XYZ file of N, CA and C in Angstrom:
402
model
N 10.808 22.139 5.731
C 10.324 23.145 4.822
C 9.792 22.471 3.563
N 8.556 22.691 3.230
C 7.970 22.103 2.038
C 7.572 23.197 1.079
N 7.747 22.916 -0.182
C 7.340 23.898 -1.182
C 5.952 23.546 -1.681
N 5.313 24.500 -2.328
C 3.970 24.278 -2.861
C 3.999 23.192 -3.932
N 5.080 23.117 -4.694
C 5.181 22.122 -5.759
C 5.211 20.702 -5.233
N 5.745 20.492 -4.041
C 5.800 19.134 -3.510
C 4.427 18.662 -3.042
N 3.495 19.575 -2.904
C 2.164 19.220 -2.427
C 1.097 19.242 -3.522
N 1.496 19.548 -4.747
C 0.523 19.597 -5.824
C 1.122 19.003 -7.089
N 0.249 18.679 -8.044
C 0.690 18.063 -9.291
C 0.060 18.792 -10.472
N 0.737 18.719 -11.584
C 0.207 19.279 -12.819
C -0.885 18.355 -13.354
N -1.816 18.888 -14.122
C -2.884 18.056 -14.681
C -2.368 16.882 -15.512
N -1.270 17.065 -16.252
C -0.719 15.976 -17.064
C -0.257 14.817 -16.188
N 0.339 15.136 -15.051
C 0.789 14.100 -14.122
C -0.394 13.346 -13.542
N -1.406 14.076 -13.138
C -2.600 13.453 -12.564
C -3.292 12.579 -13.616
N -3.406 13.086 -14.843
C -4.040 12.314 -15.918
C -3.287 11.009 -16.147
N -1.970 11.088 -16.143
C -1.157 9.886 -16.338
C -1.387 8.890 -15.198
N -1.394 9.390 -13.970
C -1.607 8.515 -12.817
C -3.012 7.908 -12.808
N -3.987 8.642 -13.339
C -5.362 8.143 -13.388
C -5.615 7.286 -14.630
N -4.684 7.295 -15.577
C -4.840 6.521 -16.799
C -5.885 7.095 -17.734
N -5.933 8.436 -17.809
C -6.917 9.091 -18.670
C -6.214 9.982 -19.681
N -6.914 10.303 -20.745
C -6.400 11.134 -21.827
C -6.674 12.595 -21.492
N -5.613 13.349 -21.220
C -5.748 14.730 -20.749
C -6.602 15.622 -21.651
N -6.428 15.617 -22.987
C -7.254 16.506 -23.819
C -8.763 16.215 -23.734
N -9.139 15.046 -23.251
C -10.561 14.713 -23.136
C -11.159 15.131 -21.787
N -10.332 15.638 -20.894
C -10.822 16.051 -19.578
C -11.445 17.436 -19.672
N -12.272 17.800 -18.699
C -12.858 19.148 -18.699
C -11.770 20.224 -18.643
N -12.035 21.349 -19.255
C -11.065 22.449 -19.305
C -10.669 22.893 -17.896
N -11.607 22.887 -16.994
C -11.333 23.263 -15.597
C -10.236 22.378 -15.005
N -10.277 21.081 -15.302
C -9.262 20.143 -14.827
C -7.916 20.450 -15.482
N -7.922 20.711 -16.784
C -6.690 20.967 -17.530
C -5.993 22.247 -17.080
N -6.758 23.210 -16.609
C -6.203 24.508 -16.220
C -5.810 24.591 -14.745
N -6.081 23.552 -13.979
C -5.855 23.633 -12.538
C -4.587 22.895 -12.120
N -4.167 23.180 -10.919
C -3.110 22.429 -10.259
C -3.809 21.599 -9.190
N -3.533 20.309 -9.179
C -4.268 19.389 -8.309
C -3.426 19.062 -7.080
N -4.014 19.273 -5.918
C -3.304 18.942 -4.681
C -3.339 17.425 -4.497
N -2.483 16.953 -3.646
C -2.457 15.503 -3.371
C -3.774 15.055 -2.744
N -4.384 15.918 -1.946
C -5.680 15.596 -1.345
C -6.758 15.506 -2.429
N -6.729 16.450 -3.391
C -7.683 16.403 -4.505
C -7.478 15.141 -5.331
N -6.219 14.769 -5.547
C -5.908 13.553 -6.304
C -6.460 12.323 -5.583
N -6.250 12.257 -4.285
C -6.773 11.134 -3.498
C -8.299 11.081 -3.588
N -8.931 12.233 -3.582
C -10.390 12.306 -3.701
C -10.836 11.831 -5.083
N -10.110 12.213 -6.126
C -10.438 11.746 -7.478
C -10.339 10.226 -7.577
N -9.374 9.652 -6.884
C -9.212 8.197 -6.903
C -10.310 7.491 -6.112
N -10.614 8.009 -4.946
C -11.569 7.323 -4.079
C -13.024 7.624 -4.421
N -13.287 8.812 -4.934
C -14.651 9.215 -5.241
C -14.655 9.954 -6.584
N -14.466 9.218 -7.702
C -14.331 9.896 -8.991
C -15.617 10.591 -9.426
N -15.497 11.787 -9.992
C -16.683 12.486 -10.514
C -17.199 11.759 -11.764
N -18.397 12.099 -12.180
C -19.032 11.414 -13.313
C -18.190 11.509 -14.584
N -17.590 12.679 -14.846
C -16.785 12.806 -16.066
C -15.608 11.843 -16.081
N -15.011 11.585 -14.913
C -13.882 10.667 -14.823
C -14.345 9.223 -15.016
N -15.465 8.880 -14.419
C -16.022 7.529 -14.594
C -16.328 7.282 -16.070
N -16.957 8.264 -16.700
C -17.321 8.148 -18.115
C -16.074 8.065 -19.004
N -15.070 8.843 -18.704
C -13.833 8.835 -19.477
C -13.112 7.496 -19.355
N -13.088 6.950 -18.161
C -12.460 5.637 -17.972
C -13.249 4.533 -18.674
N -14.552 4.670 -18.695
C -15.411 3.642 -19.294
C -15.357 3.678 -20.815
N -15.523 4.865 -21.402
C -15.689 4.970 -22.852
C -14.532 5.615 -23.597
N -13.606 6.240 -22.887
C -12.482 6.867 -23.557
C -12.829 8.244 -24.074
N -11.991 8.820 -24.860
C -10.807 8.214 -25.459
C -9.743 7.883 -24.409
N -9.015 6.805 -24.699
C -7.999 6.311 -23.776
C -6.610 6.699 -24.272
N -5.688 6.988 -23.348
C -4.316 7.295 -23.753
C -3.632 6.045 -24.303
N -2.567 6.240 -25.024
C -1.878 5.126 -25.684
C -1.471 3.991 -24.745
N -0.957 4.255 -23.530
C -0.615 3.122 -22.662
C -1.838 2.252 -22.329
N -2.986 2.874 -22.155
C -4.207 2.121 -21.857
C -4.670 1.349 -23.096
N -4.590 1.985 -24.262
C -4.948 1.318 -25.515
C -4.056 0.097 -25.717
N -2.760 0.279 -25.509
C -1.817 -0.829 -25.676
C -2.155 -1.978 -24.721
N -2.460 -1.639 -23.486
C -2.809 -2.668 -22.499
C -4.072 -3.406 -22.905
N -5.091 -2.675 -23.331
C -6.354 -3.300 -23.710
C -6.209 -4.172 -24.959
N -5.318 -3.789 -25.874
C -5.087 -4.578 -27.087
C -4.037 -5.669 -26.874
N -3.384 -5.641 -25.715
C -2.359 -6.623 -25.368
C -1.163 -6.541 -26.320
N -0.720 -5.300 -26.566
C 0.466 -5.041 -27.368
C 1.302 -3.984 -26.655
N 2.494 -3.750 -27.174
C 3.329 -2.686 -26.609
C 2.948 -1.345 -27.230
N 3.395 -0.282 -26.615
C 3.159 1.050 -27.172
C 3.883 1.169 -28.515
N 5.063 0.580 -28.608
C 5.795 0.573 -29.878
C 5.011 -0.189 -30.938
N 4.351 -1.267 -30.519
C 3.528 -2.039 -31.446
C 2.374 -1.214 -31.992
N 1.813 -0.366 -31.147
C 0.754 0.538 -31.619
C 1.299 1.465 -32.708
N 2.471 2.009 -32.455
C 3.078 2.920 -33.433
C 3.370 2.184 -34.742
N 3.899 0.967 -34.639
C 4.172 0.189 -35.857
C 2.883 -0.123 -36.595
N 1.781 -0.261 -35.864
C 0.490 -0.530 -36.478
C -0.197 0.721 -37.002
N 0.421 1.872 -36.793
C -0.139 3.115 -37.296
C -1.139 3.780 -36.368
N -1.243 3.306 -35.128
C -2.166 3.904 -34.163
C -1.398 4.980 -33.398
N -1.638 6.216 -33.746
C -0.922 7.330 -33.135
C -1.809 8.146 -32.203
N -3.127 7.983 -32.314
C -4.054 8.803 -31.535
C -4.739 7.952 -30.455
N -5.407 8.638 -29.566
C -6.179 7.961 -28.530
C -7.373 7.261 -29.178
N -7.774 6.132 -28.599
C -8.919 5.388 -29.121
C -10.000 5.282 -28.059
N -11.240 5.198 -28.519
C -12.354 4.990 -27.603
C -12.503 3.498 -27.329
N -13.296 3.178 -26.328
C -13.559 1.786 -26.004
C -14.210 1.073 -27.193
N -15.108 1.744 -27.890
C -15.774 1.149 -29.056
C -14.758 0.834 -30.154
N -13.814 1.733 -30.388
C -12.793 1.499 -31.409
C -11.881 0.336 -31.016
N -11.545 0.241 -29.750
C -10.709 -0.862 -29.265
C -11.457 -2.177 -29.423
N -12.730 -2.184 -29.056
C -13.554 -3.387 -29.190
C -13.645 -3.826 -30.647
N -13.809 -2.874 -31.551
C -13.879 -3.192 -32.977
C -12.574 -3.826 -33.452
N -11.444 -3.303 -32.993
C -10.148 -3.889 -33.364
C -10.000 -5.302 -32.822
N -10.487 -5.536 -31.613
C -10.384 -6.868 -31.016
C -11.314 -7.874 -31.698
N -12.472 -7.413 -32.144
C -13.429 -8.310 -32.783
C -13.002 -8.698 -34.193
N -12.371 -7.803 -34.901
C -11.880 -8.073 -36.256
C -10.444 -7.580 -36.341
N -9.504 -8.321 -35.734
C -8.129 -7.829 -35.654
C -7.445 -7.752 -37.025
N -6.880 -6.583 -37.331
C -6.101 -6.466 -38.562
C -4.802 -7.267 -38.432
N -4.135 -7.485 -39.535
C -2.912 -8.295 -39.553
C -1.848 -7.735 -38.602
N -1.710 -6.412 -38.561
C -0.679 -5.830 -37.689
C -0.946 -6.150 -36.225
N -2.225 -6.183 -35.833
C -2.563 -6.455 -34.433
C -2.253 -7.908 -34.077
N -2.562 -8.824 -34.961
C -2.259 -10.244 -34.733
C -0.746 -10.422 -34.563
N 0.013 -9.791 -35.444
C 1.477 -9.882 -35.394
C 2.021 -9.272 -34.107
N 1.543 -8.088 -33.762
C 2.045 -7.399 -32.568
C 1.663 -8.142 -31.282
N 0.478 -8.729 -31.240
C 0.080 -9.498 -30.051
C 0.977 -10.711 -29.894
N 1.304 -11.351 -30.996
C 2.197 -12.508 -30.971
C 3.588 -12.098 -30.506
N 4.086 -11.009 -31.043
C 5.399 -10.499 -30.656
C 5.422 -10.127 -29.180
N 4.388 -9.454 -28.730
C 4.303 -9.031 -27.328
C 4.277 -10.248 -26.399
N 3.533 -11.274 -26.771
C 3.465 -12.500 -25.965
C 4.837 -13.174 -25.906
N 5.545 -13.214 -27.027
C 6.877 -13.827 -27.053
C 7.854 -13.053 -26.170
N 7.773 -11.737 -26.202
C 8.659 -10.905 -25.369
C 8.366 -11.138 -23.894
N 7.082 -11.192 -23.542
C 6.709 -11.453 -22.134
C 7.183 -12.828 -21.687
N 7.043 -13.829 -22.546
C 7.483 -15.183 -22.213
C 8.992 -15.208 -21.989
N 9.731 -14.553 -22.856
C 11.188 -14.504 -22.714
C 11.595 -13.755 -21.451
N 10.921 -12.661 -21.154
C 11.223 -11.899 -19.933
C 10.968 -12.758 -18.694
N 9.908 -13.542 -18.706
C 9.599 -14.424 -17.574
C 10.655 -15.517 -17.452
N 11.094 -16.060 -18.590
C 12.124 -17.090 -18.575
C 13.417 -16.545 -17.969
N 13.807 -15.352 -18.372
C 15.020 -14.723 -17.842
C 14.870 -14.468 -16.341
N 13.707 -14.004 -15.936
C 13.454 -13.750 -14.511
C 13.535 -15.045 -13.705
N 12.928 -16.109 -14.215
C 12.959 -17.405 -13.528
C 14.387 -17.942 -13.442
N 15.137 -17.776 -14.521
C 16.528 -18.235 -14.542
C 17.354 -17.474 -13.507
N 17.146 -16.173 -13.421
C 17.868 -15.366 -12.436
C 17.491 -15.781 -11.016
N 16.229 -16.086 -10.803
C 15.787 -16.522 -9.473
C 16.436 -17.853 -9.103
N 16.559 -18.754 -10.065
C 17.217 -20.042 -9.803
C 18.679 -19.836 -9.437
N 19.357 -18.933 -10.165
C 20.761 -18.653 -9.871
C 20.908 -18.052 -8.482
N 20.010 -17.131 -8.129
C 20.053 -16.508 -6.805
C 19.818 -17.538 -5.707
N 18.877 -18.438 -5.939
C 18.587 -19.483 -4.949
C 19.789 -20.408 -4.806
N 20.429 -20.720 -5.920
C 21.607 -21.600 -5.888
C 22.744 -20.923 -5.123
N 22.939 -19.603 -5.351
C 23.966 -18.861 -4.619
C 23.663 -18.842 -3.124
N 22.400 -18.631 -2.794
C 22.010 -18.574 -1.387
C 22.255 -19.917 -0.698
N 21.956 -21.010 -1.398
C 22.210 -22.347 -0.828
C 23.704 -22.573 -0.634
N 24.514 -22.143 -1.617
C 25.959 -22.330 -1.536
C 26.537 -21.512 -0.378
N 26.031 -20.321 -0.166
C 26.530 -19.482 0.915
C 26.088 -20.002 2.276
N 24.940 -20.669 2.328
C 24.419 -21.194 3.593
C 25.188 -22.438 4.027
N 25.815 -23.112 3.084
C 26.554 -24.365 3.418
C 27.887 -24.118 4.010
């Protein structure tokens, strides 16, 4: 037994999965419930509005953070609370303000530390596996 909800998604969910800013989508999209088949079609054969939105924005905060190579928290600390267009992101990258330089450095250090911890855990797991095999 399947319910209608298991076969469809809300526009906010679809926007998140597509990496787009929901308020910038057409009203028809915002007011509809999207079936999984419609979602698959949007992914495989995106309409012009979706292509344009992905290309020029405005982009949601997770996408902005990724493009600027900072965390979402770093965006908030930098005072970026709204969606940004591709042009605005490019302008920030070309002339980075002090907060962006700091946040990129912090983000890189966090990623490096996370990788170090992951590598260390993998070494411990490999050592345990060797000990158990003996």
